[in-house]
PDB file of C-alpha atoms and ligand atoms in Angstrom:
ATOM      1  CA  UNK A  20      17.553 -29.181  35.353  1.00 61.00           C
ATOM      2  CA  UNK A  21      19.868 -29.808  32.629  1.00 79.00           C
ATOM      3  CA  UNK A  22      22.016 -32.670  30.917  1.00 94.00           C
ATOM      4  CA  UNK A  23      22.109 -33.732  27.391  1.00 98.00           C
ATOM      5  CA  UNK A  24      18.785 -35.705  26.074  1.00 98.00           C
ATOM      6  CA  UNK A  25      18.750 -38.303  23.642  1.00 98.00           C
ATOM      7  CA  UNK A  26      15.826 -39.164  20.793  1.00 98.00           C
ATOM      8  CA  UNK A  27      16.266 -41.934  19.044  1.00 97.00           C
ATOM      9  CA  UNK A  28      13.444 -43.911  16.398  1.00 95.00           C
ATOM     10  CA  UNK A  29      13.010 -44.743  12.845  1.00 94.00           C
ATOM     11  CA  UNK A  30      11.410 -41.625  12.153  1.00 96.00           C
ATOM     12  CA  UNK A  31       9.760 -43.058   9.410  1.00 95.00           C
ATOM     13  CA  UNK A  32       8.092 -40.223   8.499  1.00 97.00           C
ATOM     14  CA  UNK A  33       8.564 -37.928  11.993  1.00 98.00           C
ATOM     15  CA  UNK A  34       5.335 -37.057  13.033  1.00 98.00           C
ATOM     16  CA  UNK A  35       3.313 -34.709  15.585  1.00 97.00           C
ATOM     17  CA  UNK A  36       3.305 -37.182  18.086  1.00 97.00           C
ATOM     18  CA  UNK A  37       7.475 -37.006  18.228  1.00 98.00           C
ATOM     19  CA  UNK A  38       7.127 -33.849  18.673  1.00 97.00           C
ATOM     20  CA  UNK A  39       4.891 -33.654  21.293  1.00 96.00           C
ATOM     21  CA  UNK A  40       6.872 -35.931  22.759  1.00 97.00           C
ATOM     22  CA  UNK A  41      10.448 -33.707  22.057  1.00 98.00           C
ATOM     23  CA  UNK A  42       8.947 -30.649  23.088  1.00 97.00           C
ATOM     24  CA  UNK A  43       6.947 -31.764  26.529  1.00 97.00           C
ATOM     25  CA  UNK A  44      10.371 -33.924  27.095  1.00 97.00           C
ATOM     26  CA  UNK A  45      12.302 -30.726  26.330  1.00 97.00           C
ATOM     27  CA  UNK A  46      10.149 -28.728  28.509  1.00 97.00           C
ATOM     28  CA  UNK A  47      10.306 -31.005  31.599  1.00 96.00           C
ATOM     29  CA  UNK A  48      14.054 -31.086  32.044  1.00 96.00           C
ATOM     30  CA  UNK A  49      15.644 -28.251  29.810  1.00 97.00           C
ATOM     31  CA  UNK A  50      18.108 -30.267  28.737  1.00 97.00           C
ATOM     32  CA  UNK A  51      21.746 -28.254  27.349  1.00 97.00           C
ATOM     33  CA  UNK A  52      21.585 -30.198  24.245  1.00 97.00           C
ATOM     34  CA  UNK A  53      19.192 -32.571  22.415  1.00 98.00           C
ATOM     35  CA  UNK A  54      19.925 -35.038  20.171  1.00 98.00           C
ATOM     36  CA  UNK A  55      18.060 -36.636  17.997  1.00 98.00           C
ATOM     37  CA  UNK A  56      18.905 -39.702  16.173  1.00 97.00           C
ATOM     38  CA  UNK A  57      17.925 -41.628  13.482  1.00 96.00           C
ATOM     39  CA  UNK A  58      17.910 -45.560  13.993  1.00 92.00           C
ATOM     40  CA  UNK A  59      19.255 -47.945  11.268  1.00 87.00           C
ATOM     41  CA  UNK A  60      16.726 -49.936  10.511  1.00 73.00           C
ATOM     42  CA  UNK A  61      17.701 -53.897  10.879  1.00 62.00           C
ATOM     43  CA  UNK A  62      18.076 -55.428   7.297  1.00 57.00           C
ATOM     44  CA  UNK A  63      15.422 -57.955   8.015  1.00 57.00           C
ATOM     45  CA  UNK A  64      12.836 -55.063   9.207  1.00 62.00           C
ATOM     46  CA  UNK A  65      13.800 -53.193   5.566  1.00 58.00           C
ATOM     47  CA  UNK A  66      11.456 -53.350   2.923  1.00 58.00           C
ATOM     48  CA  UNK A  67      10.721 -51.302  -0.537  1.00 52.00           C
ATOM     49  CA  UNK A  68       8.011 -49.378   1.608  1.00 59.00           C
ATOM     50  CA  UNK A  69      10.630 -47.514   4.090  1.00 70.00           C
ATOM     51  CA  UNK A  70      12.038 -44.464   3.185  1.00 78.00           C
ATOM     52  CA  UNK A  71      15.758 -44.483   2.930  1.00 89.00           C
ATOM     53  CA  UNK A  72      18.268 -43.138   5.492  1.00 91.00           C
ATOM     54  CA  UNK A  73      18.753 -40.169   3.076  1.00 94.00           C
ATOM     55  CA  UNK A  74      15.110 -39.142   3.513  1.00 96.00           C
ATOM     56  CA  UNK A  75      14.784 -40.068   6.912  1.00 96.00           C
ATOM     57  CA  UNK A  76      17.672 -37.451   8.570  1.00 97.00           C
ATOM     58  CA  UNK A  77      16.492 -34.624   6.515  1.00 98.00           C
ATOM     59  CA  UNK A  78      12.684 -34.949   7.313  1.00 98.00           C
ATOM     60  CA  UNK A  79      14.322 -35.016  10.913  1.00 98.00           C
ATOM     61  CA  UNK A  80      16.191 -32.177  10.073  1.00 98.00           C
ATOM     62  CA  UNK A  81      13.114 -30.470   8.532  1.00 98.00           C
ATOM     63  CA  UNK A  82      10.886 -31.881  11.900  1.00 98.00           C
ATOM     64  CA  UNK A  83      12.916 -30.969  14.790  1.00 98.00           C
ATOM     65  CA  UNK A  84      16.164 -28.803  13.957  1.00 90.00           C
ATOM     66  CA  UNK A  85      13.871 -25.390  14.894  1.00 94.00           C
ATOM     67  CA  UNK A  86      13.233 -26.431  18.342  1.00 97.00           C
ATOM     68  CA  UNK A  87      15.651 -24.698  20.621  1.00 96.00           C
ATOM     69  CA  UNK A  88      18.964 -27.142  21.777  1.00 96.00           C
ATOM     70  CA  UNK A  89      18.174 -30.062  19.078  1.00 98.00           C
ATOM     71  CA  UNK A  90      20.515 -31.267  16.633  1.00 97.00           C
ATOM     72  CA  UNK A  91      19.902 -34.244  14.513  1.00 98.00           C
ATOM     73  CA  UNK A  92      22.668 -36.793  14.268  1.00 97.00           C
ATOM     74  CA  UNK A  93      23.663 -38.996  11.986  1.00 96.00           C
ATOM     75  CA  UNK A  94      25.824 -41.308  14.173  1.00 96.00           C
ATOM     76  CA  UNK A  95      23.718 -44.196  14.003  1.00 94.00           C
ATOM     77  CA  UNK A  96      23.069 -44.015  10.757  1.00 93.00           C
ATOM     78  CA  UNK A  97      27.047 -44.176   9.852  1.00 90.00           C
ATOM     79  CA  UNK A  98      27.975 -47.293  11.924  1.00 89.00           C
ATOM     80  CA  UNK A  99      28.437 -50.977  10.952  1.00 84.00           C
ATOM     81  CA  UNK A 100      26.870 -53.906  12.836  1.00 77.00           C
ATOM     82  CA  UNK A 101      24.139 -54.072  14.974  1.00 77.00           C
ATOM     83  CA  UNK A 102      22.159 -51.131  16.303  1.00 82.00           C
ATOM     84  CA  UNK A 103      21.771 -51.234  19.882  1.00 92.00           C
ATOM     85  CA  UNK A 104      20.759 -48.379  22.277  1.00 95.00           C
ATOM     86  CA  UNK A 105      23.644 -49.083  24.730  1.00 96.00           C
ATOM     87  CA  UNK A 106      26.525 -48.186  21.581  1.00 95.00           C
ATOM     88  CA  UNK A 107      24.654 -44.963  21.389  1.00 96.00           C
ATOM     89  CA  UNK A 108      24.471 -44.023  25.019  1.00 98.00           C
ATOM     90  CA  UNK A 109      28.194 -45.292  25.713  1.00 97.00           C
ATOM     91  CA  UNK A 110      29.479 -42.946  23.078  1.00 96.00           C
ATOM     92  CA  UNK A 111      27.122 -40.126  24.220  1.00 97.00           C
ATOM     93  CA  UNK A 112      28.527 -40.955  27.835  1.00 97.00           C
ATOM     94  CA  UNK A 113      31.892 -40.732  26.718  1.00 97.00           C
ATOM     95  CA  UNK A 114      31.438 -37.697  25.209  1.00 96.00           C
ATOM     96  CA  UNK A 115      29.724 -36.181  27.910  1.00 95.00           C
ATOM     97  CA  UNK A 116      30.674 -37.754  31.279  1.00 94.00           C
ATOM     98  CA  UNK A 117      28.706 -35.148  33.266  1.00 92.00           C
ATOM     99  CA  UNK A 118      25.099 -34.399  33.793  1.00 92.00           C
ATOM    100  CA  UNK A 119      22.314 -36.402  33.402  1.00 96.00           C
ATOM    101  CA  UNK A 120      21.619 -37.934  30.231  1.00 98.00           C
ATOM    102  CA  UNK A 121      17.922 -38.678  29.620  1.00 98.00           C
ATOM    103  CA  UNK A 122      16.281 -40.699  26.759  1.00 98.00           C
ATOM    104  CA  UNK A 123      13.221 -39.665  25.499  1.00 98.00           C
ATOM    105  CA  UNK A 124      10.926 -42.120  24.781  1.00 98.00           C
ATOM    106  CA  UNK A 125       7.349 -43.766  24.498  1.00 97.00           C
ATOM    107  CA  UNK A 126       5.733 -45.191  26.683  1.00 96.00           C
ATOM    108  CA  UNK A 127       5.786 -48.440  23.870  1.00 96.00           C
ATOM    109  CA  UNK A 128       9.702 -48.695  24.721  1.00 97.00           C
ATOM    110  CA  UNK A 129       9.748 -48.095  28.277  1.00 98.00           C
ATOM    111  CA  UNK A 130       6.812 -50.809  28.665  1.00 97.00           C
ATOM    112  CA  UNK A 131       9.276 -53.126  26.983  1.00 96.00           C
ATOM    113  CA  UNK A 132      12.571 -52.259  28.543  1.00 97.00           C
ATOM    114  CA  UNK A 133      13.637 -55.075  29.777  1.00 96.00           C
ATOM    115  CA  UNK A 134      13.932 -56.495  26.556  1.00 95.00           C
ATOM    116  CA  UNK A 135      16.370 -54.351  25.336  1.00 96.00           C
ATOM    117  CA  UNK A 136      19.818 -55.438  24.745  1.00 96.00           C
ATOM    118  CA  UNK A 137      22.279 -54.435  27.920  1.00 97.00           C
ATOM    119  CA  UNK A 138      18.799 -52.857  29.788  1.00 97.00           C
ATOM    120  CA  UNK A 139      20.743 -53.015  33.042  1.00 98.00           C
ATOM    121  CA  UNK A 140      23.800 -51.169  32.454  1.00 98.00           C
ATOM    122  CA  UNK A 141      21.738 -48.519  30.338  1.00 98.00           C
ATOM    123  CA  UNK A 142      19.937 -47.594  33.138  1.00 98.00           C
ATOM    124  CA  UNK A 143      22.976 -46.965  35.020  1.00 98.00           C
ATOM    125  CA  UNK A 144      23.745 -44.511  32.084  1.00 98.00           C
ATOM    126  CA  UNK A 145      20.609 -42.762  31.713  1.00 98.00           C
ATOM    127  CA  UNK A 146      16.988 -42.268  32.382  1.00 98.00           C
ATOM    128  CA  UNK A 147      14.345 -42.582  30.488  1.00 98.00           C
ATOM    129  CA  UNK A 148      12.053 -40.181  29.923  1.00 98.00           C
ATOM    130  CA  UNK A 149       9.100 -41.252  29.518  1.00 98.00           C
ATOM    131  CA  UNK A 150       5.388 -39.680  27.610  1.00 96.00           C
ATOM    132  CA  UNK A 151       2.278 -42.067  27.338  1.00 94.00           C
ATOM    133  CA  UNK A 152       1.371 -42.655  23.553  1.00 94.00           C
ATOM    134  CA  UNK A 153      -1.806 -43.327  24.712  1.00 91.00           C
ATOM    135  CA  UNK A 154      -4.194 -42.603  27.755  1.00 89.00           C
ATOM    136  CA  UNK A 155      -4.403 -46.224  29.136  1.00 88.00           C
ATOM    137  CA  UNK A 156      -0.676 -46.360  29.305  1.00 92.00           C
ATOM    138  CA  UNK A 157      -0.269 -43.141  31.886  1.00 91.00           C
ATOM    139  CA  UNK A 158      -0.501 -45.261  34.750  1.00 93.00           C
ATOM    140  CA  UNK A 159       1.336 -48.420  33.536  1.00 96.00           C
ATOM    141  CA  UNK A 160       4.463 -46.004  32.492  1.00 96.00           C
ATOM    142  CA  UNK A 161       4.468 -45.363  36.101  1.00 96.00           C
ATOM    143  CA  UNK A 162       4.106 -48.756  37.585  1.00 97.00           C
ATOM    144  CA  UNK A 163       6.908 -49.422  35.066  1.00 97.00           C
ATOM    145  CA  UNK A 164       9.044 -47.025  36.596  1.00 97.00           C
ATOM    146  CA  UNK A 165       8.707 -47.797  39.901  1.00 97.00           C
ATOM    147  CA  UNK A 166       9.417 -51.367  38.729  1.00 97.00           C
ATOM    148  CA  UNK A 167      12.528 -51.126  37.129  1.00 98.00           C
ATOM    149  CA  UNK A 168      13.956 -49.228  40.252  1.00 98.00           C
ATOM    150  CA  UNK A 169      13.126 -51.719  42.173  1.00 98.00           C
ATOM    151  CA  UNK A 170      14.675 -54.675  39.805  1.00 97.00           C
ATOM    152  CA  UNK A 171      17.717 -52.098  40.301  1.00 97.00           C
ATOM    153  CA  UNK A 172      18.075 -50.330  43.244  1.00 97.00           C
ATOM    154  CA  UNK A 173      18.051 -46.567  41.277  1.00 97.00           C
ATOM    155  CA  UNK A 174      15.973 -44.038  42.913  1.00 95.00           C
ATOM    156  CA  UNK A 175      13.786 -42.605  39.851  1.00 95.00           C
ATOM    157  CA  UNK A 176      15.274 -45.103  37.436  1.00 97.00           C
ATOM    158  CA  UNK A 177      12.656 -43.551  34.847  1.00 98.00           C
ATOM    159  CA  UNK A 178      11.127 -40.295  34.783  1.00 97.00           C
ATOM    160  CA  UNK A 179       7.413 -39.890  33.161  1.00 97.00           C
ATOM    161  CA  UNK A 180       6.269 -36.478  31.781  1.00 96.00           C
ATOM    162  CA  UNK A 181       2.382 -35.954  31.778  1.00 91.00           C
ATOM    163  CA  UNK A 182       0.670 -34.363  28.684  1.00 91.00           C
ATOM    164  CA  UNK A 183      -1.888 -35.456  26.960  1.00 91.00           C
ATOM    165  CA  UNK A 184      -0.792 -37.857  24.233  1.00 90.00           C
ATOM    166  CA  UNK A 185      -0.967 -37.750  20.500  1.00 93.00           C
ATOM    167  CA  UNK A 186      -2.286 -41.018  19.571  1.00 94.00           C
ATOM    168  CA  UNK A 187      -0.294 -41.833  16.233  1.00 96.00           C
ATOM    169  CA  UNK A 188       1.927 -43.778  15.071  1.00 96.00           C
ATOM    170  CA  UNK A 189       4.572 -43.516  11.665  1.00 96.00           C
ATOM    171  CA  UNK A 190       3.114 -46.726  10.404  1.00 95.00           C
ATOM    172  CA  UNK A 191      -0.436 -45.386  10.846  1.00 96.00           C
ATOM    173  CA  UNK A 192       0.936 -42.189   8.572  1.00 96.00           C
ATOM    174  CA  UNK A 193       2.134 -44.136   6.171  1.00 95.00           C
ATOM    175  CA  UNK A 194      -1.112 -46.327   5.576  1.00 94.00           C
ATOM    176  CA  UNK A 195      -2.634 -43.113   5.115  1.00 95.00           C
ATOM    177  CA  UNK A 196      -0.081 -42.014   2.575  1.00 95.00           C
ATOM    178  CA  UNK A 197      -0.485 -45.102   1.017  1.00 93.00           C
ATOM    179  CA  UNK A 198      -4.299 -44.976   0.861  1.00 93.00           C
ATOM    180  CA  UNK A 199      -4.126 -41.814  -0.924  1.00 93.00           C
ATOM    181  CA  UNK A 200      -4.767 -39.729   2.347  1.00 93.00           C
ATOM    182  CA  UNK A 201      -3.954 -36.319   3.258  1.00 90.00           C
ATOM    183  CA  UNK A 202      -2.611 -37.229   7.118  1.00 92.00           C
ATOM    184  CA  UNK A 203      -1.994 -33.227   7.184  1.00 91.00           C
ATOM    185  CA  UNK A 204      -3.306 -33.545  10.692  1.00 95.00           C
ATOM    186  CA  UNK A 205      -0.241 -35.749  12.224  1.00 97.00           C
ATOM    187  CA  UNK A 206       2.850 -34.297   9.848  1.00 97.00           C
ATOM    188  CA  UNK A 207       4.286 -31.027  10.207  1.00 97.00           C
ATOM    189  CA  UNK A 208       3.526 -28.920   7.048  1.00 96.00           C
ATOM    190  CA  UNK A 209       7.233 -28.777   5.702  1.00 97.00           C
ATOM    191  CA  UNK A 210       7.872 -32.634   6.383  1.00 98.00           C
ATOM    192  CA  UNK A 211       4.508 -33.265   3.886  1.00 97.00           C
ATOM    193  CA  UNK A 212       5.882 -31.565   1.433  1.00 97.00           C
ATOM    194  CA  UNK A 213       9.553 -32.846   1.670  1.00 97.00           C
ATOM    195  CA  UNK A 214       7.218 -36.582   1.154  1.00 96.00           C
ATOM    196  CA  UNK A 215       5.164 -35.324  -1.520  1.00 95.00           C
ATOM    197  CA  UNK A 216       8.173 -33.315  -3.620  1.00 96.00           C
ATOM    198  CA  UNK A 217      10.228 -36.990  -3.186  1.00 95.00           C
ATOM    199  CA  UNK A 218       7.544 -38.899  -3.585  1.00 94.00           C
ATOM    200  CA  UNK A 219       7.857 -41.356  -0.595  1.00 94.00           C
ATOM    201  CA  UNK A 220       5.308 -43.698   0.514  1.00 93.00           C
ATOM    202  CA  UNK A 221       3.840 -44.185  -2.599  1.00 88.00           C
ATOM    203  CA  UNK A 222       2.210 -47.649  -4.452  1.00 76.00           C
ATOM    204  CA  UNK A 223       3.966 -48.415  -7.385  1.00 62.00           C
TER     205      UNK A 223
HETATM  206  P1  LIG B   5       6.366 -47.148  13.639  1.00 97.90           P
HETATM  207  O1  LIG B   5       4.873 -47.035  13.579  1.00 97.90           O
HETATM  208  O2  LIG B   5       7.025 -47.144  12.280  1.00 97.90           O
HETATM  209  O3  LIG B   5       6.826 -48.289  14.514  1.00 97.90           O
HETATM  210  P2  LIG B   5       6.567 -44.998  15.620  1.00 97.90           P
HETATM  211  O4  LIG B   5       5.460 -44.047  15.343  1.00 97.90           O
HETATM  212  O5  LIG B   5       6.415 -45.915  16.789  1.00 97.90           O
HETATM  213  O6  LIG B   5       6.932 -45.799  14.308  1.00 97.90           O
HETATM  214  P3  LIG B   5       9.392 -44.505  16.076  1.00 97.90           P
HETATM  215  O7  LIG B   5      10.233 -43.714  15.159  1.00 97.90           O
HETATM  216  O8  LIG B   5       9.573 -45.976  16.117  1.00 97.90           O
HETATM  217  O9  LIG B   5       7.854 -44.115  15.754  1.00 97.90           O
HETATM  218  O10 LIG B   5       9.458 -43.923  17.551  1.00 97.90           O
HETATM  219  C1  LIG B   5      10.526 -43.173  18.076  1.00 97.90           C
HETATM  220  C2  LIG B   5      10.199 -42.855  19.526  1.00 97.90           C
HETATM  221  O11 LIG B   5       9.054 -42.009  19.589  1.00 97.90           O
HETATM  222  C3  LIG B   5       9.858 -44.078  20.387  1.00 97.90           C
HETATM  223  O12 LIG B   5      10.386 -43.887  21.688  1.00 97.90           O
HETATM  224  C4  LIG B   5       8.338 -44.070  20.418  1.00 97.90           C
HETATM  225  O13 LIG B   5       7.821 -44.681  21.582  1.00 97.90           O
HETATM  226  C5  LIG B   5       8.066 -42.583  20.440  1.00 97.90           C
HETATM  227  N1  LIG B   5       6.759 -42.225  19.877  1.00 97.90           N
HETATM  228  C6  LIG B   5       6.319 -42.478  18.630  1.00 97.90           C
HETATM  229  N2  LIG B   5       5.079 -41.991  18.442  1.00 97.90           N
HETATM  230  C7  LIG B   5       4.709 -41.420  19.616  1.00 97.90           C
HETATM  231  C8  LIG B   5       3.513 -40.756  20.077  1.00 97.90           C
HETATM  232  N3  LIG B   5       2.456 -40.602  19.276  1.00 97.90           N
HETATM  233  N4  LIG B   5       3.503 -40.289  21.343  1.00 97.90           N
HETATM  234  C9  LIG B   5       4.585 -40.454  22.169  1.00 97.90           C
HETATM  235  N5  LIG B   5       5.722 -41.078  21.798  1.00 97.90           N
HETATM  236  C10 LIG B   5       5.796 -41.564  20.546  1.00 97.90           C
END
């Protein structure tokens, strides 16, 4: 296969479960490029305990720039007004009419996608592509799937990788960094100590 994938999130810190996620994603349709993206996060979601945009490309940089076809964008991150998926994946589309383009995801957001602002039309623009965060949600990502084609008419509207999942979350990393805990277990070395040397996610 090929195409261009897409990673968006808050990334707030990147952790071992977006990269399981990246790499199995990576590995299931070896995409030409990968980009990963770092969401503004909505004023009213913003609070003293997030790390700022600053932080939050270069511990993407630090996460994910190794793995072979990623770059990290800061697109997102640079526009005015609201943040929607569908701004994203029209420029992306512009900028590369051909191929597929997939967007890698959780199975949190695909569960959800009809939610999403414009859900329709991105599905006409890309495909999902979808890991389970957690076992119980491997066979509702599929039933998910075959739902949205159906709401649609696209064959394979959503594509769902199997691996085993990672079962973490950033908010879970940063209640241990909060705590005091070492959550060396779900954060790539180098990312750990970009967080300790800036000391993020910290009580004041
Ligand atoms: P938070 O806890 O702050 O909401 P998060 O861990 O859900 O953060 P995001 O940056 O919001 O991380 O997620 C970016 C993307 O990565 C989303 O598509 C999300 O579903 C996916 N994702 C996050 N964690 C995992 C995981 N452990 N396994 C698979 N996908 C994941």
């Amino acid at each position: 296969m090929s195409g261009i994938a897409l990673f968006g999130g808050t990334f707030d810190p990147p952790h071992l479960g977006h990269r399981r996620l990246l790499e199995t994603a990576i590995a299931a349709v070896i995409p030409d490029k990968t980009i990963v993206m770092p969401d503004r996060i909505p004023p009213h979601k913003q609070s003293d305990r997030i790390a700022d945009t600053a932080d939050r490309l270069e511990m993407c940089r630090i996460a994910f720039s190794e793995i072979p076809t990623v770059t990290v964008s800061d697109w997102e991150l640079g526009r005015e007004g609201k943040s929607y998926s569908i701004y994203t994946v029209r420029h992306l589309r512009e900028l590369y009419p051909e191929g597929r383009l997939w967007f890698v995801m959780g199975s949190d957001m695909l569960l959800s996608f009809e939610k999403w602002f414009c859900w329709e039309e991105l599905l006409t623009l890309c495909t999902p592509l979808c890991l389970a965060r957690c076992t119980a949600d491997a066979m509702a990502a599929l039933a998910q799937s075959e739902r949205l084609s159906k709401l649609t008419g696209i064959n394979d509207a959503a594509k769902i990788v199997q691996a085993s999942p990672l079962e973490i979350s950033s908010t879970a990393v940063r209640e241990m960094l909060y705590r005091g805990d070492l959550p060396d277990e779900y954060l790539d070395s180098e990312v750990l100590g970009y967080i300790r040397e800036h000391g993020l996610y910290k009580n004041h």
